[in-house]
């Protein structure tokens, strides 16, 4: 028996762009519980006096793409908060990217932006877009880097460096390769690296490669300053 192809939704991204600039997307951070557009087709009663066997007949009517929605951690004044407030009354070109690289794109209008700030739990918001027209569903695409990897720490022998892999769309797993002066460091394939004496004078970078079932994309971090003893 074959293994299941099921997967969890962790890694889904939601972005939106102005209709006039459909390639300039704003990434909405800290979302969860995404509901993509639906697909409900009206059934029109076409019954007539001679319908066979005295049975009602129906034909397909118009299809309603419904709504797209998600929950998010509400951070007042954040870039996502400002973008959603500014989206009021405007049609947006929206993009949902799934971990396997498949994308759903649609035109929508922000319908609700409902915020909650309880005294004993995290602040959240519910966002709903009314979908207009037929959504576009793509085949799997290559992982796309939204925010580049960044190395933190002091470039010094014995002091650990840690890489933040950044934000990726359409990625199911990440791989890491640390480099000194552009040359791969053997065995340095984790989230951190501790410079050694041989690295003195070299700058350190980390290449992050994102994978899904069909594609991979590599992005390198900016280099550190030269390692000191």
PDB file of C-alpha atoms in Angstrom:
ATOM      1  CA  UNK A   1       0.000   0.000   0.000  1.00  0.00           C
ATOM      2  CA  UNK A   2       1.353   3.420  -0.976  1.00  0.00           C
ATOM      3  CA  UNK A   3       2.023   6.081   1.645  1.00  0.00           C
ATOM      4  CA  UNK A   4      -0.484   8.898   1.914  1.00  0.00           C
ATOM      5  CA  UNK A   5       0.114  12.151   0.052  1.00  0.00           C
ATOM      6  CA  UNK A   6      -1.643  14.154   2.759  1.00  0.00           C
ATOM      7  CA  UNK A   7       0.205  17.076   4.329  1.00  0.00           C
ATOM      8  CA  UNK A   8      -0.482  19.731   6.925  1.00  0.00           C
ATOM      9  CA  UNK A   9      -0.980  23.369   5.978  1.00  0.00           C
ATOM     10  CA  UNK A  10       2.105  24.624   7.821  1.00  0.00           C
ATOM     11  CA  UNK A  11       4.087  26.892   5.488  1.00  0.00           C
ATOM     12  CA  UNK A  12       1.163  28.448   3.572  1.00  0.00           C
ATOM     13  CA  UNK A  13       1.660  32.112   2.681  1.00  0.00           C
ATOM     14  CA  UNK A  14      -0.874  34.816   1.811  1.00  0.00           C
ATOM     15  CA  UNK A  15       0.077  37.892  -0.199  1.00  0.00           C
ATOM     16  CA  UNK A  16      -1.881  40.719  -1.795  1.00  0.00           C
ATOM     17  CA  UNK A  17      -1.145  43.347  -4.442  1.00  0.00           C
ATOM     18  CA  UNK A  18      -2.914  46.376  -5.870  1.00  0.00           C
ATOM     19  CA  UNK A  19      -4.811  45.673  -9.076  1.00  0.00           C
ATOM     20  CA  UNK A  20      -2.723  48.288 -10.919  1.00  0.00           C
ATOM     21  CA  UNK A  21       0.572  46.711  -9.763  1.00  0.00           C
ATOM     22  CA  UNK A  22      -0.242  42.976  -9.744  1.00  0.00           C
ATOM     23  CA  UNK A  23       3.376  41.882  -9.384  1.00  0.00           C
ATOM     24  CA  UNK A  24       4.199  43.948  -6.280  1.00  0.00           C
ATOM     25  CA  UNK A  25       2.921  41.801  -3.416  1.00  0.00           C
ATOM     26  CA  UNK A  26       2.690  42.529   0.292  1.00  0.00           C
ATOM     27  CA  UNK A  27       3.312  39.504   2.518  1.00  0.00           C
ATOM     28  CA  UNK A  28       0.917  39.144   5.460  1.00  0.00           C
ATOM     29  CA  UNK A  29       2.733  37.648   8.438  1.00  0.00           C
ATOM     30  CA  UNK A  30       1.655  35.353  11.279  1.00  0.00           C
ATOM     31  CA  UNK A  31      -1.457  33.958   9.619  1.00  0.00           C
ATOM     32  CA  UNK A  32      -3.050  30.587  10.384  1.00  0.00           C
ATOM     33  CA  UNK A  33      -6.171  28.557   9.531  1.00  0.00           C
ATOM     34  CA  UNK A  34      -6.368  29.651   5.891  1.00  0.00           C
ATOM     35  CA  UNK A  35      -9.581  28.966   3.954  1.00  0.00           C
ATOM     36  CA  UNK A  36      -9.090  29.268   0.164  1.00  0.00           C
ATOM     37  CA  UNK A  37     -11.896  30.376  -2.197  1.00  0.00           C
ATOM     38  CA  UNK A  38     -14.792  27.932  -2.441  1.00  0.00           C
ATOM     39  CA  UNK A  39     -16.621  26.725  -5.545  1.00  0.00           C
ATOM     40  CA  UNK A  40     -20.417  26.551  -5.284  1.00  0.00           C
ATOM     41  CA  UNK A  41     -22.506  26.270  -8.456  1.00  0.00           C
ATOM     42  CA  UNK A  42     -26.181  27.236  -8.422  1.00  0.00           C
ATOM     43  CA  UNK A  43     -28.626  24.616  -9.633  1.00  0.00           C
ATOM     44  CA  UNK A  44     -31.393  26.141 -11.728  1.00  0.00           C
ATOM     45  CA  UNK A  45     -34.744  24.395 -11.747  1.00  0.00           C
ATOM     46  CA  UNK A  46     -35.463  23.616 -15.423  1.00  0.00           C
ATOM     47  CA  UNK A  47     -38.506  21.437 -14.772  1.00  0.00           C
ATOM     48  CA  UNK A  48     -41.269  21.672 -17.393  1.00  0.00           C
ATOM     49  CA  UNK A  49     -44.656  20.117 -18.052  1.00  0.00           C
ATOM     50  CA  UNK A  50     -43.135  17.197 -19.937  1.00  0.00           C
ATOM     51  CA  UNK A  51     -40.202  16.456 -17.659  1.00  0.00           C
ATOM     52  CA  UNK A  52     -39.531  12.711 -17.898  1.00  0.00           C
ATOM     53  CA  UNK A  53     -41.188  10.523 -15.293  1.00  0.00           C
ATOM     54  CA  UNK A  54     -42.668  13.532 -13.454  1.00  0.00           C
ATOM     55  CA  UNK A  55     -39.179  14.274 -12.030  1.00  0.00           C
ATOM     56  CA  UNK A  56     -37.621  17.680 -11.541  1.00  0.00           C
ATOM     57  CA  UNK A  57     -34.730  18.656 -13.809  1.00  0.00           C
ATOM     58  CA  UNK A  58     -31.866  20.981 -12.993  1.00  0.00           C
ATOM     59  CA  UNK A  59     -29.150  22.711 -15.008  1.00  0.00           C
ATOM     60  CA  UNK A  60     -25.964  24.371 -13.820  1.00  0.00           C
ATOM     61  CA  UNK A  61     -26.254  28.076 -13.120  1.00  0.00           C
ATOM     62  CA  UNK A  62     -23.614  30.582 -12.075  1.00  0.00           C
ATOM     63  CA  UNK A  63     -20.705  29.589  -9.834  1.00  0.00           C
ATOM     64  CA  UNK A  64     -20.048  31.569  -6.668  1.00  0.00           C
ATOM     65  CA  UNK A  65     -16.345  31.570  -5.673  1.00  0.00           C
ATOM     66  CA  UNK A  66     -17.366  32.535  -2.144  1.00  0.00           C
ATOM     67  CA  UNK A  67     -14.846  33.954   0.305  1.00  0.00           C
ATOM     68  CA  UNK A  68     -11.230  33.438   1.274  1.00  0.00           C
ATOM     69  CA  UNK A  69     -10.269  33.926   4.895  1.00  0.00           C
ATOM     70  CA  UNK A  70      -7.596  33.395   7.495  1.00  0.00           C
ATOM     71  CA  UNK A  71      -6.868  34.011  11.153  1.00  0.00           C
ATOM     72  CA  UNK A  72      -3.768  35.912  12.220  1.00  0.00           C
ATOM     73  CA  UNK A  73      -1.879  37.027  15.288  1.00  0.00           C
ATOM     74  CA  UNK A  74      -2.933  40.648  15.642  1.00  0.00           C
ATOM     75  CA  UNK A  75       0.032  42.988  16.105  1.00  0.00           C
ATOM     76  CA  UNK A  76      -1.234  46.602  16.211  1.00  0.00           C
ATOM     77  CA  UNK A  77       0.807  48.896  14.004  1.00  0.00           C
ATOM     78  CA  UNK A  78       2.645  46.067  12.215  1.00  0.00           C
ATOM     79  CA  UNK A  79       3.208  46.106   8.457  1.00  0.00           C
ATOM     80  CA  UNK A  80       0.427  43.523   8.023  1.00  0.00           C
ATOM     81  CA  UNK A  81      -1.974  45.560  10.169  1.00  0.00           C
ATOM     82  CA  UNK A  82      -1.301  48.710   8.157  1.00  0.00           C
ATOM     83  CA  UNK A  83      -1.650  46.862   4.842  1.00  0.00           C
ATOM     84  CA  UNK A  84      -5.021  45.388   5.826  1.00  0.00           C
ATOM     85  CA  UNK A  85      -6.327  48.743   7.055  1.00  0.00           C
ATOM     86  CA  UNK A  86      -5.227  50.354   3.771  1.00  0.00           C
ATOM     87  CA  UNK A  87      -6.985  47.588   1.795  1.00  0.00           C
ATOM     88  CA  UNK A  88     -10.408  48.804   2.896  1.00  0.00           C
ATOM     89  CA  UNK A  89     -12.620  49.528  -0.117  1.00  0.00           C
ATOM     90  CA  UNK A  90     -10.009  48.394  -2.637  1.00  0.00           C
ATOM     91  CA  UNK A  91      -9.904  45.410  -4.965  1.00  0.00           C
ATOM     92  CA  UNK A  92      -6.794  43.324  -4.415  1.00  0.00           C
ATOM     93  CA  UNK A  93      -4.965  40.669  -6.385  1.00  0.00           C
ATOM     94  CA  UNK A  94      -4.432  37.911  -3.809  1.00  0.00           C
ATOM     95  CA  UNK A  95      -2.065  34.948  -3.847  1.00  0.00           C
ATOM     96  CA  UNK A  96      -2.137  31.869  -1.625  1.00  0.00           C
ATOM     97  CA  UNK A  97       0.943  29.665  -1.957  1.00  0.00           C
ATOM     98  CA  UNK A  98       0.837  26.121  -0.615  1.00  0.00           C
ATOM     99  CA  UNK A  99       3.922  24.250   0.665  1.00  0.00           C
ATOM    100  CA  UNK A 100       4.127  22.104  -2.505  1.00  0.00           C
ATOM    101  CA  UNK A 101       4.392  25.215  -4.712  1.00  0.00           C
ATOM    102  CA  UNK A 102       0.815  25.245  -6.004  1.00  0.00           C
ATOM    103  CA  UNK A 103      -0.673  28.751  -6.051  1.00  0.00           C
ATOM    104  CA  UNK A 104      -4.239  30.047  -5.949  1.00  0.00           C
ATOM    105  CA  UNK A 105      -4.634  33.587  -7.308  1.00  0.00           C
ATOM    106  CA  UNK A 106      -7.825  35.604  -7.235  1.00  0.00           C
ATOM    107  CA  UNK A 107      -9.281  39.090  -7.207  1.00  0.00           C
ATOM    108  CA  UNK A 108     -10.906  39.983  -3.904  1.00  0.00           C
ATOM    109  CA  UNK A 109     -12.137  42.824  -1.753  1.00  0.00           C
ATOM    110  CA  UNK A 110     -11.366  42.927   1.943  1.00  0.00           C
ATOM    111  CA  UNK A 111     -14.737  42.206   3.525  1.00  0.00           C
ATOM    112  CA  UNK A 112     -13.919  41.948   7.212  1.00  0.00           C
ATOM    113  CA  UNK A 113     -10.976  42.725   9.465  1.00  0.00           C
ATOM    114  CA  UNK A 114     -12.244  41.719  12.885  1.00  0.00           C
ATOM    115  CA  UNK A 115      -9.800  42.121  15.773  1.00  0.00           C
ATOM    116  CA  UNK A 116      -9.912  40.602  19.244  1.00  0.00           C
ATOM    117  CA  UNK A 117      -7.801  41.562  22.270  1.00  0.00           C
ATOM    118  CA  UNK A 118      -8.759  39.303  25.209  1.00  0.00           C
ATOM    119  CA  UNK A 119      -7.298  39.837  28.659  1.00  0.00           C
ATOM    120  CA  UNK A 120      -6.036  36.264  29.073  1.00  0.00           C
ATOM    121  CA  UNK A 121      -5.033  35.134  25.592  1.00  0.00           C
ATOM    122  CA  UNK A 122      -3.162  36.327  22.503  1.00  0.00           C
ATOM    123  CA  UNK A 123      -4.619  39.064  20.317  1.00  0.00           C
ATOM    124  CA  UNK A 124      -5.960  37.744  17.021  1.00  0.00           C
ATOM    125  CA  UNK A 125      -7.787  38.974  13.947  1.00  0.00           C
ATOM    126  CA  UNK A 126     -10.081  37.354  11.397  1.00  0.00           C
ATOM    127  CA  UNK A 127      -9.682  38.529   7.807  1.00  0.00           C
ATOM    128  CA  UNK A 128     -12.143  37.773   5.010  1.00  0.00           C
ATOM    129  CA  UNK A 129     -11.908  38.594   1.300  1.00  0.00           C
ATOM    130  CA  UNK A 130     -14.948  38.418  -0.990  1.00  0.00           C
ATOM    131  CA  UNK A 131     -13.737  36.659  -4.117  1.00  0.00           C
ATOM    132  CA  UNK A 132     -14.703  38.095  -7.518  1.00  0.00           C
ATOM    133  CA  UNK A 133     -14.439  36.016 -10.678  1.00  0.00           C
ATOM    134  CA  UNK A 134     -12.867  32.629 -11.261  1.00  0.00           C
ATOM    135  CA  UNK A 135      -9.712  31.928  -9.187  1.00  0.00           C
ATOM    136  CA  UNK A 136      -6.590  30.728 -10.979  1.00  0.00           C
ATOM    137  CA  UNK A 137      -4.932  27.523  -9.759  1.00  0.00           C
ATOM    138  CA  UNK A 138      -1.354  26.921 -10.922  1.00  0.00           C
ATOM    139  CA  UNK A 139       0.762  23.814 -11.217  1.00  0.00           C
ATOM    140  CA  UNK A 140       3.583  23.449  -8.659  1.00  0.00           C
ATOM    141  CA  UNK A 141       6.128  26.261  -8.855  1.00  0.00           C
ATOM    142  CA  UNK A 142       9.639  26.680  -7.482  1.00  0.00           C
ATOM    143  CA  UNK A 143      10.044  27.854  -3.866  1.00  0.00           C
ATOM    144  CA  UNK A 144      10.076  31.641  -3.685  1.00  0.00           C
ATOM    145  CA  UNK A 145      12.094  33.639  -1.175  1.00  0.00           C
ATOM    146  CA  UNK A 146      10.132  36.481   0.444  1.00  0.00           C
ATOM    147  CA  UNK A 147      12.661  37.479   3.094  1.00  0.00           C
ATOM    148  CA  UNK A 148      16.356  36.656   2.660  1.00  0.00           C
ATOM    149  CA  UNK A 149      18.392  34.612   5.174  1.00  0.00           C
ATOM    150  CA  UNK A 150      20.245  36.637   7.831  1.00  0.00           C
ATOM    151  CA  UNK A 151      23.200  35.621   9.983  1.00  0.00           C
ATOM    152  CA  UNK A 152      23.349  36.852  13.577  1.00  0.00           C
ATOM    153  CA  UNK A 153      26.234  36.671  16.020  1.00  0.00           C
ATOM    154  CA  UNK A 154      29.836  37.856  16.177  1.00  0.00           C
ATOM    155  CA  UNK A 155      32.295  36.612  13.535  1.00  0.00           C
ATOM    156  CA  UNK A 156      34.864  35.415  16.026  1.00  0.00           C
ATOM    157  CA  UNK A 157      36.614  32.121  16.628  1.00  0.00           C
ATOM    158  CA  UNK A 158      34.584  30.081  19.114  1.00  0.00           C
ATOM    159  CA  UNK A 159      31.527  32.367  18.983  1.00  0.00           C
ATOM    160  CA  UNK A 160      28.470  30.731  17.392  1.00  0.00           C
ATOM    161  CA  UNK A 161      26.809  32.219  14.322  1.00  0.00           C
ATOM    162  CA  UNK A 162      23.115  31.486  13.755  1.00  0.00           C
ATOM    163  CA  UNK A 163      21.177  31.825  10.506  1.00  0.00           C
ATOM    164  CA  UNK A 164      17.555  32.916  10.279  1.00  0.00           C
ATOM    165  CA  UNK A 165      16.423  31.151   7.067  1.00  0.00           C
ATOM    166  CA  UNK A 166      14.053  33.948   6.129  1.00  0.00           C
ATOM    167  CA  UNK A 167      10.522  33.519   4.782  1.00  0.00           C
ATOM    168  CA  UNK A 168       9.729  31.147   1.940  1.00  0.00           C
ATOM    169  CA  UNK A 169       6.628  30.454  -0.145  1.00  0.00           C
ATOM    170  CA  UNK A 170       6.092  27.036  -1.684  1.00  0.00           C
ATOM    171  CA  UNK A 171       8.720  25.252   0.396  1.00  0.00           C
ATOM    172  CA  UNK A 172       8.375  21.934   2.207  1.00  0.00           C
ATOM    173  CA  UNK A 173      11.903  21.682   3.670  1.00  0.00           C
ATOM    174  CA  UNK A 174      15.119  23.701   3.975  1.00  0.00           C
ATOM    175  CA  UNK A 175      18.783  22.751   3.724  1.00  0.00           C
ATOM    176  CA  UNK A 176      21.796  24.776   4.868  1.00  0.00           C
ATOM    177  CA  UNK A 177      25.398  25.081   3.745  1.00  0.00           C
ATOM    178  CA  UNK A 178      27.843  27.377   5.508  1.00  0.00           C
ATOM    179  CA  UNK A 179      30.751  28.823   3.529  1.00  0.00           C
ATOM    180  CA  UNK A 180      34.023  30.540   4.425  1.00  0.00           C
ATOM    181  CA  UNK A 181      35.377  32.918   1.764  1.00  0.00           C
ATOM    182  CA  UNK A 182      32.955  31.322  -0.698  1.00  0.00           C
ATOM    183  CA  UNK A 183      34.115  27.732  -0.097  1.00  0.00           C
ATOM    184  CA  UNK A 184      31.770  25.163   1.439  1.00  0.00           C
ATOM    185  CA  UNK A 185      32.673  24.153   5.005  1.00  0.00           C
ATOM    186  CA  UNK A 186      32.570  20.367   5.353  1.00  0.00           C
ATOM    187  CA  UNK A 187      29.833  19.194   7.709  1.00  0.00           C
ATOM    188  CA  UNK A 188      28.490  22.719   8.355  1.00  0.00           C
ATOM    189  CA  UNK A 189      24.901  22.069   7.321  1.00  0.00           C
ATOM    190  CA  UNK A 190      22.875  23.170  10.345  1.00  0.00           C
ATOM    191  CA  UNK A 191      21.264  26.350  11.607  1.00  0.00           C
ATOM    192  CA  UNK A 192      24.474  27.395  13.383  1.00  0.00           C
ATOM    193  CA  UNK A 193      28.203  27.408  12.826  1.00  0.00           C
ATOM    194  CA  UNK A 194      31.124  28.119  15.168  1.00  0.00           C
ATOM    195  CA  UNK A 195      34.110  29.682  13.368  1.00  0.00           C
ATOM    196  CA  UNK A 196      37.488  28.001  13.852  1.00  0.00           C
ATOM    197  CA  UNK A 197      41.079  29.311  13.623  1.00  0.00           C
ATOM    198  CA  UNK A 198      41.305  28.458   9.903  1.00  0.00           C
ATOM    199  CA  UNK A 199      38.432  30.907   9.283  1.00  0.00           C
ATOM    200  CA  UNK A 200      40.329  33.954  10.581  1.00  0.00           C
ATOM    201  CA  UNK A 201      40.290  36.665   7.913  1.00  0.00           C
ATOM    202  CA  UNK A 202      37.458  34.992   5.959  1.00  0.00           C
ATOM    203  CA  UNK A 203      33.875  36.193   5.671  1.00  0.00           C
ATOM    204  CA  UNK A 204      31.138  33.677   6.450  1.00  0.00           C
ATOM    205  CA  UNK A 205      27.936  33.127   4.487  1.00  0.00           C
ATOM    206  CA  UNK A 206      25.145  30.578   4.639  1.00  0.00           C
ATOM    207  CA  UNK A 207      23.277  29.239   1.632  1.00  0.00           C
ATOM    208  CA  UNK A 208      19.676  28.219   2.280  1.00  0.00           C
ATOM    209  CA  UNK A 209      18.069  25.890  -0.258  1.00  0.00           C
ATOM    210  CA  UNK A 210      14.275  25.466  -0.169  1.00  0.00           C
ATOM    211  CA  UNK A 211      12.731  22.304  -1.597  1.00  0.00           C
ATOM    212  CA  UNK A 212       9.305  21.068  -2.585  1.00  0.00           C
ATOM    213  CA  UNK A 213       8.475  17.854  -4.447  1.00  0.00           C
ATOM    214  CA  UNK A 214       9.388  19.257  -7.867  1.00  0.00           C
ATOM    215  CA  UNK A 215      11.786  22.197  -7.481  1.00  0.00           C
ATOM    216  CA  UNK A 216      14.422  23.823  -5.307  1.00  0.00           C
ATOM    217  CA  UNK A 217      15.661  27.404  -4.914  1.00  0.00           C
ATOM    218  CA  UNK A 218      18.869  28.611  -3.250  1.00  0.00           C
ATOM    219  CA  UNK A 219      19.431  32.014  -1.642  1.00  0.00           C
ATOM    220  CA  UNK A 220      22.623  33.057   0.171  1.00  0.00           C
ATOM    221  CA  UNK A 221      22.780  35.298   3.202  1.00  0.00           C
ATOM    222  CA  UNK A 222      24.834  38.463   3.256  1.00  0.00           C
ATOM    223  CA  UNK A 223      28.417  37.861   4.360  1.00  0.00           C
ATOM    224  CA  UNK A 224      29.618  38.578   7.866  1.00  0.00           C
ATOM    225  CA  UNK A 225      32.639  40.737   8.513  1.00  0.00           C
ATOM    226  CA  UNK A 226      35.975  38.916   8.448  1.00  0.00           C
ATOM    227  CA  UNK A 227      36.384  36.418  11.275  1.00  0.00           C
ATOM    228  CA  UNK A 228      38.745  37.508  14.052  1.00  0.00           C
ATOM    229  CA  UNK A 229      40.702  35.395  16.500  1.00  0.00           C
TER     230      UNK A 229
END
